[in-house]
XYZ file of C-alpha atoms in Angstrom:
421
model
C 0.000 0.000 0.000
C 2.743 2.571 0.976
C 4.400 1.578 -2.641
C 0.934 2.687 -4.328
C 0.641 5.904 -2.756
C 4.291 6.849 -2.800
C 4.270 5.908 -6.665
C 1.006 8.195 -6.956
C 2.734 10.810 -4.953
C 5.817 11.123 -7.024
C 3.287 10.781 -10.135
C 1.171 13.842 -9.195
C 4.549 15.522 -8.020
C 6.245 15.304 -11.172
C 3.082 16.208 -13.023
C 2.604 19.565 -11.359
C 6.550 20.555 -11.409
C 6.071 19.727 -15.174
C 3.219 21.979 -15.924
C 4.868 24.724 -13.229
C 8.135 24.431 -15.010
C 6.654 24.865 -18.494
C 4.667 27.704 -17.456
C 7.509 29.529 -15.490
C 9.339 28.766 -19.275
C 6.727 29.968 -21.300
C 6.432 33.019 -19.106
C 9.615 33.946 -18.974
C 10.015 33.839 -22.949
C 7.231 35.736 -23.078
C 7.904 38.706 -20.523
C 11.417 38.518 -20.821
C 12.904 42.161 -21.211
C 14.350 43.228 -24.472
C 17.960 42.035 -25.280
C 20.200 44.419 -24.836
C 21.542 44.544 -28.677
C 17.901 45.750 -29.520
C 17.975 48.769 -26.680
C 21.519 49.832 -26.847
C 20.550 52.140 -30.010
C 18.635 54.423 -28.327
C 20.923 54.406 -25.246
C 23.852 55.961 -27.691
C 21.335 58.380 -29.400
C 21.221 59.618 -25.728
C 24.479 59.384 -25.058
C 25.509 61.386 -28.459
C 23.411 64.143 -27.601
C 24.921 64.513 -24.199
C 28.201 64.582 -25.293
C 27.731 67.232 -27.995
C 26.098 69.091 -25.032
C 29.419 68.739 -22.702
C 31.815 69.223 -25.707
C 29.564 72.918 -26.565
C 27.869 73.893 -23.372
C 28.692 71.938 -20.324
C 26.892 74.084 -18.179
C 23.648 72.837 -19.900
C 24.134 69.583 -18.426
C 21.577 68.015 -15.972
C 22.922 67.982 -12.841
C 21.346 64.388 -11.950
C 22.183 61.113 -14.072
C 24.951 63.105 -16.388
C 28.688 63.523 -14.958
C 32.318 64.659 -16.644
C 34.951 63.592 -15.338
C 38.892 62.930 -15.642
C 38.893 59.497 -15.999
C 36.038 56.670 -16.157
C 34.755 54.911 -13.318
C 36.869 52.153 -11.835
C 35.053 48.635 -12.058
C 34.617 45.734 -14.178
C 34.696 46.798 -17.855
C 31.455 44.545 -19.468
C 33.334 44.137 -22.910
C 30.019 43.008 -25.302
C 27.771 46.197 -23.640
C 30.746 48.128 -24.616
C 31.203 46.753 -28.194
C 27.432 47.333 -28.722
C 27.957 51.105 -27.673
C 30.794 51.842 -29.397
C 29.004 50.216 -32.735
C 25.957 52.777 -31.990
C 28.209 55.741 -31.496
C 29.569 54.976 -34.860
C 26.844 55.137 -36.540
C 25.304 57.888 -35.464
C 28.711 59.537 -36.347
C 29.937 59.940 -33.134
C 32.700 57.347 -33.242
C 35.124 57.450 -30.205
C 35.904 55.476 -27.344
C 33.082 54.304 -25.322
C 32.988 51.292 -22.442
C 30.198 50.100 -20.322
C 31.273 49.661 -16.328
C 29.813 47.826 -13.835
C 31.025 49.477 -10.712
C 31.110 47.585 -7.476
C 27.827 48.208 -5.374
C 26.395 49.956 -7.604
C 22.842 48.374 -9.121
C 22.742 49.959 -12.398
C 25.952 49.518 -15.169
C 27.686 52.920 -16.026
C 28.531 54.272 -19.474
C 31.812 56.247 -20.149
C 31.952 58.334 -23.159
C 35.132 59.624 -24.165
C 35.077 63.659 -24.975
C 37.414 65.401 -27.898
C 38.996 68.050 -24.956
C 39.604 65.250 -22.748
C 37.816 63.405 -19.918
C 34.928 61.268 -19.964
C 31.119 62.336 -19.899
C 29.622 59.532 -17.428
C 25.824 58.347 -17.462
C 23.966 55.422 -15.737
C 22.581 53.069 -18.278
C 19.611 50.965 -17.449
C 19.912 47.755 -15.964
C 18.852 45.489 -18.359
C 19.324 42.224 -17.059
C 17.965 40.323 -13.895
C 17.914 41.622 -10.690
C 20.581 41.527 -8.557
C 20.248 38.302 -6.742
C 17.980 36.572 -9.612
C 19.167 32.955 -8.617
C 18.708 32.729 -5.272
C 14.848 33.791 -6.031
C 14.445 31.355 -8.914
C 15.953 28.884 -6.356
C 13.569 29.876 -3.868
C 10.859 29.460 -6.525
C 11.744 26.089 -7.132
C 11.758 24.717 -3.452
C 8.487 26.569 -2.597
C 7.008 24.742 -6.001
C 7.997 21.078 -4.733
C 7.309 21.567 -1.063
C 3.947 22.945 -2.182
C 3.353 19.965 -4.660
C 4.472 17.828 -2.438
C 1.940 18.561 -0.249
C -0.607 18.733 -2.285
C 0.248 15.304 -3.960
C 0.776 13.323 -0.864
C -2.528 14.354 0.258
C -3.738 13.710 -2.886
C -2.735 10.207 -2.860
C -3.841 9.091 0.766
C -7.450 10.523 -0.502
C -7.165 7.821 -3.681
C -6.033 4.922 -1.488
C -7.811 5.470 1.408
C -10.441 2.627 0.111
C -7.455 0.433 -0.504
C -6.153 1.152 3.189
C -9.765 -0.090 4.310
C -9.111 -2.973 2.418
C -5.585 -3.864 3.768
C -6.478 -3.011 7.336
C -9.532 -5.914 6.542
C -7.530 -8.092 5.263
C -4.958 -7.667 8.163
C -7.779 -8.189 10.592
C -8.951 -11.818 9.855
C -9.504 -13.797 12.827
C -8.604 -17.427 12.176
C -11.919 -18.716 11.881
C -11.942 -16.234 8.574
C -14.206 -13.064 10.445
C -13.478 -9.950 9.416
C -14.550 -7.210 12.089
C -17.847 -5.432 11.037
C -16.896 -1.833 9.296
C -18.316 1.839 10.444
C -19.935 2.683 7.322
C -19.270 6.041 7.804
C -16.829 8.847 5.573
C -16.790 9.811 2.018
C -18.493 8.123 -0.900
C -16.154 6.145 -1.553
C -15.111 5.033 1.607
C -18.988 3.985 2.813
C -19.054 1.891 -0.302
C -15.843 -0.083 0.402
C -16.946 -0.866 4.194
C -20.118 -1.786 2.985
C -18.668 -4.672 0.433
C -16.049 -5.652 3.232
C -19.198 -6.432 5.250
C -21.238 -8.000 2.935
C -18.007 -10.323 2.043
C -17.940 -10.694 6.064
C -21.252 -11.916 5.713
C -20.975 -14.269 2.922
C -18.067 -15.423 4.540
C -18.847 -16.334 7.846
C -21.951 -17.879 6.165
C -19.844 -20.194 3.920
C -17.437 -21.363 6.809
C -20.860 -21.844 9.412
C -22.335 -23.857 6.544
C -19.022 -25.616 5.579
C -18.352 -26.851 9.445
C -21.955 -27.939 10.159
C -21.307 -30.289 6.624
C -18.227 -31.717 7.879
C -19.743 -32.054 11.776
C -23.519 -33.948 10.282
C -21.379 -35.938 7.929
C -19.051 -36.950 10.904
C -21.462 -37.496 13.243
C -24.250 -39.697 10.475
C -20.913 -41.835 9.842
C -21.384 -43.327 12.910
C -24.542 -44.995 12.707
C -23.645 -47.156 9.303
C -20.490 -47.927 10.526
C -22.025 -49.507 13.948
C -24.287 -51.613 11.668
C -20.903 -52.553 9.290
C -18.942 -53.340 12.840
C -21.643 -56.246 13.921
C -21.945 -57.379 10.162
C -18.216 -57.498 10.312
C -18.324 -59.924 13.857
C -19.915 -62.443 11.837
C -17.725 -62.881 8.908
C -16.181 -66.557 9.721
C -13.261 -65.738 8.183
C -10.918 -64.324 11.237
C -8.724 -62.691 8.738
C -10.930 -60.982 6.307
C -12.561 -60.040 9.480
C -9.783 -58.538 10.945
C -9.449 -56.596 7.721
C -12.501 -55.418 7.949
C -12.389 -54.042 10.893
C -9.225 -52.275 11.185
C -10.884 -50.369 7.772
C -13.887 -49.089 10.023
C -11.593 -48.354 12.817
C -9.962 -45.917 10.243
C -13.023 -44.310 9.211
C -14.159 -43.962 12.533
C -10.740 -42.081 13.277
C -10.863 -40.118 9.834
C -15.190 -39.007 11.221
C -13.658 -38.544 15.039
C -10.828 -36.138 13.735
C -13.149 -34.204 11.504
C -16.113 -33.517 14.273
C -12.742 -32.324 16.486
C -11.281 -29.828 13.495
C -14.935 -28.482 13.589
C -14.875 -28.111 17.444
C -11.579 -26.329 17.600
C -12.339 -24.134 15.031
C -16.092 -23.246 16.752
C -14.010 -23.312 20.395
C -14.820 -20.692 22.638
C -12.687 -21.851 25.638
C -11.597 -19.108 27.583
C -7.880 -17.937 27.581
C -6.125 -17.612 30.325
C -1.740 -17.521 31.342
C -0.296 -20.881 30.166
C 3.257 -22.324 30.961
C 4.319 -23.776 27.813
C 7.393 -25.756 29.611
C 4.988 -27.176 32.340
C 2.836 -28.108 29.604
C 5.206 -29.763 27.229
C 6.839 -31.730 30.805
C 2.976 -33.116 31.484
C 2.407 -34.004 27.257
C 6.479 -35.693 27.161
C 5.409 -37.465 30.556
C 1.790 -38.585 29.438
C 3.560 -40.075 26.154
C 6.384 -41.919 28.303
C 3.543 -43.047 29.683
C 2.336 -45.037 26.766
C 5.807 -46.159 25.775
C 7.521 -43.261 23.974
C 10.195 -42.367 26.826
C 12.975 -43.012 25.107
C 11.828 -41.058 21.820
C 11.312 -37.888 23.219
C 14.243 -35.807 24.735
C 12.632 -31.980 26.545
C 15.129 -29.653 26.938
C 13.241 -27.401 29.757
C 14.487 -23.956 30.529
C 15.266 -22.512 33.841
C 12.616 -19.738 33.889
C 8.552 -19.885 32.829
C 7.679 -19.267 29.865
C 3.996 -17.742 29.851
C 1.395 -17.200 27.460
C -2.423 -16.798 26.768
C -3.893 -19.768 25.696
C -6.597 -21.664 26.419
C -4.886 -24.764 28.139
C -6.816 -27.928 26.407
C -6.814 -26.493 23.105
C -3.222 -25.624 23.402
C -2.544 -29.060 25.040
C -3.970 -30.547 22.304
C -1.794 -28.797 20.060
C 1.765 -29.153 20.703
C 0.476 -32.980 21.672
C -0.164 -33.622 17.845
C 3.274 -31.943 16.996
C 5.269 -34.090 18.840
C 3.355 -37.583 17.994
C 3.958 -36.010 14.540
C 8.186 -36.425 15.505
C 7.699 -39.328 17.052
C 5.838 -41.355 14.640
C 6.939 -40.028 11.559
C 10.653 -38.875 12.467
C 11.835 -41.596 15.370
C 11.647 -39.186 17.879
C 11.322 -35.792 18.925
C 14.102 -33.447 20.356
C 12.146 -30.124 22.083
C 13.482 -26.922 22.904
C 11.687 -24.150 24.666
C 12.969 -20.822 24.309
C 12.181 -17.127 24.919
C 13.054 -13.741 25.337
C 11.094 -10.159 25.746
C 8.215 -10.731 23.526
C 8.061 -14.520 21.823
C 8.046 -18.116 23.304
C 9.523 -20.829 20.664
C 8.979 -23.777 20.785
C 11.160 -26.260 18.087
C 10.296 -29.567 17.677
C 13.164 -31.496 15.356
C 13.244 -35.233 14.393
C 15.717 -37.605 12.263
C 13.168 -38.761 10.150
C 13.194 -38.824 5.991
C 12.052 -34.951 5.965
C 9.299 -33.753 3.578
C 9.953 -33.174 -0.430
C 10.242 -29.562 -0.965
C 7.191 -29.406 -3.764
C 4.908 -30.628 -0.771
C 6.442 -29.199 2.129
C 3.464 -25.989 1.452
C 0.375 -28.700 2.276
C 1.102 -30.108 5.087
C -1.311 -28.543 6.876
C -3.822 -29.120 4.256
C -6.634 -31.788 6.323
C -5.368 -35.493 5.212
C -2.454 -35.042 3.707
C -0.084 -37.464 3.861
C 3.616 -37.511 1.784
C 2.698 -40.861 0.789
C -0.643 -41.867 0.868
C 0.160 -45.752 1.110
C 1.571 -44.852 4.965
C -2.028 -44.670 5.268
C -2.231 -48.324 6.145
C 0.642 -48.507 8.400
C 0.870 -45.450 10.275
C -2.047 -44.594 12.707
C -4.154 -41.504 12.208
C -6.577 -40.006 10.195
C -4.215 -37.141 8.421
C -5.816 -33.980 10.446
C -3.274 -33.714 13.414
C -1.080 -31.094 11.702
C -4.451 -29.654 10.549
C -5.718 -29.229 13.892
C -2.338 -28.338 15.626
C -2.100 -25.211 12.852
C -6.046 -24.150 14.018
C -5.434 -24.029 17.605
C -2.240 -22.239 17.724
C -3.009 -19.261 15.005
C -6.136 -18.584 17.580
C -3.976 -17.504 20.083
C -1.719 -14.978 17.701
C 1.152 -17.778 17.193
C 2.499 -19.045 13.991
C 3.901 -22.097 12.902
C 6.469 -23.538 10.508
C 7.630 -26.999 9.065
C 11.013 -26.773 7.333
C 13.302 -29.736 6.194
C 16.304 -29.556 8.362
C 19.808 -29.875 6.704
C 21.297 -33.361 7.140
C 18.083 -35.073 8.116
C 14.572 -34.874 9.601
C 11.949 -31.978 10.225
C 11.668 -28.796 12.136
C 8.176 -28.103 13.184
C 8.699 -24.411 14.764
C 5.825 -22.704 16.451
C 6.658 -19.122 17.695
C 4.067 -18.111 20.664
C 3.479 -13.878 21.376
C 4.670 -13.658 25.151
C 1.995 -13.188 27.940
C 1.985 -9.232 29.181
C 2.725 -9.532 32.849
């Protein structure tokens, strides 16, 4: 969004230094004063006159503008001003010497006319360039035309994109069960119709995801009652080995329908949230699985201090439960370290198992996914533990990351925001 409007900014800034520029261009060709080859004629015509006057009858002379003296003023002698002078003289018929001075603090140039008796009849000449000090107020010009544009553009450009900040500030705002926060309709055009389709989307949204859970949920729970029937059908096949076939496939369907009714739940949970130790937690889950045989596959390195968050304790129990049966049966073990500082509690879970090929390392949280899908048969589960782990911990603000590890194995990294105390 900031790229948009700072591209829109410089567009609109550009445009009006362009236009500014042309006109300041066009203006000055137009008003310009008149070159000085074009203005110097009538300048000697002057001049001859006064020096005919000071040759004949000095005292005639005005006292203000008109001067002779001994010797012309000392400055810096402006050679093509003087060239153009001397020309004029000439052809008027009044060819001597004749320079143009520009004496030091002095605004105006001066024109020295040299007289047949000797000295020099002196007369101000008028100034017929810029001002004095033309380019630092053409500078100033300049900076008071971008600051101005500037301004004017970068306000410009929050006005266009303010809809598309709406939008962002939406999108930002997405719960993990997909709600958007309902939108004050309320501002400019513009910006009441873009609130009002973020809310209708809401809407349509949460609609979709109510309908979607409540399909999974009835198709979960109406599963049960036709595989009950197929279980006792099952009992009476006499054949104890297509029997036990058959029921080892309805024990995985009724693991695939349990594990679907429980993505539902968590993602419908409204437990309440309250300050979780994550390394008392993970010492109860690595004790509950040594429990049931997995001692020697899990290794818990536990930090000295707490780490704390907000979490709701079951859900979050749940969690980081999956994750590790995920090392342990998949990986041959698990290796867990807890870490922290100031505002985020990691938790890494690594294994030294065959890793994850990099084109499907992106879906494994996608519900039943498996690497390959003939592990079905021999590993336990219905293919929604990752699925489930990834729901519960995004509703408490965390993220979480699977990433092959160099050598060997996986890296399932889930990076907690740390409880305010």
């Amino acid at each position: 969004m900031n790229s948009l409007r700072n591209r829109i900014a410089a567009l609109l800034i550009a445009a009006i230094i362009a236009v500014v520029a042309l006109a300041t261009f066009t203006a000055q060709q137009t008003l310009q004063p008149p070159s000085p080859l074009s203005t110097i004629d009538p300048i000697a015509r002057l001049l001859g006159l006064a020096v005919t006057i000071a040759e004949r009858e000095p005292a005639l002379l005005p006292d203000e503008g008109l001067s002779v003296q001994a010797e012309p003023p000392a400055g810096h002698v402006d050679r093509m001003l003087s060239e153009f002078l001397g020309k004029a003289l000439a052809i008027q018929g009044n060819g001597r010497a004749a320079m143009v001075v520009r004496v030091e603090n002095h605004p105006a140039p001066v024109a020295a006319v040299a007289l047949e008796k000797g000295g020099w009849l002196v007369a101000e000449v008028p100034n017929l360039g810029p001002p004095p000090g033309g380019w630092k107020t053409f500078g100033m010009w300049i900076v008071l035309i971008v600051l101005g544009s500037a301004l004017v553009s970068i306000f410009a450009a929050r006005k266009i994109t303010r809809p598309l900040d709406l939008l962002e500030n939406a999108a930002e705002s997405i719960g993990p069960d997909g709600s958007l926060p309902h939108l004050p309709e309320t501002g400019p055009g513009e910006i009441r119709a873009t609130a009002r389709a973020v809310n209708t989307l809401t809407a349509r949204l949460k609609t979709a995801v109510e309908s979607r859970m409540r399909l999974v949920a009835a198709a979960g729970h109406d599963l049960r009652t036709p595989m009950t029937r197929m279980r006792l059908r099952a009992e009476f096949i006499e054949d104890d080995a297509e029997r036990a076939k058959w029921l080892a496939d309805l024990e995985e369907l009724d693991a695939i329908a349990d594990s679907a009714i429980m993505l539902v739940r968590e993602e419908v949970s409204q437990d309440p949230v309250r300050d979780v130790d994550v390394g008392k937690m993970l010492e109860e889950i690595t004790s509950e699985l040594g429990d049931l045989g997995h001692q020697d596959a899990i290794d818990f390195h536990k930090p000295d201090n707490s780490a704390v968050i907000q979490a709701a304790p079951h859900a979050l129990k749940r969690a980081l439960r999956n994750l590790i049966l995920n090392a342990v049966t998949h990986g041959k073990g698990a290796d867990i370290h807890l870490t922290q500082d100031d505002s985020e509690v990691v938790v890494i879970i690594t294994d030294e198992g065959p890793g994850i090929p990099e084109e499907l390392i992106g879906r494994v949280f996608e519900p039943f996914f498996r690497v390959d899908p003939a592990r079905r048969k021999s590993v336990p589960g219905a293919g929604l533990g990752l699925a489930i782990a990834k729901e519960i911990i995004e509703r408490f603000g965390a993220t979480i990351s699977i990433a092959n590890r160099k050598k060997t194995g996986l890296a399932q990294t889930v990076i907690f925001p740390k409880s305010a105390k």
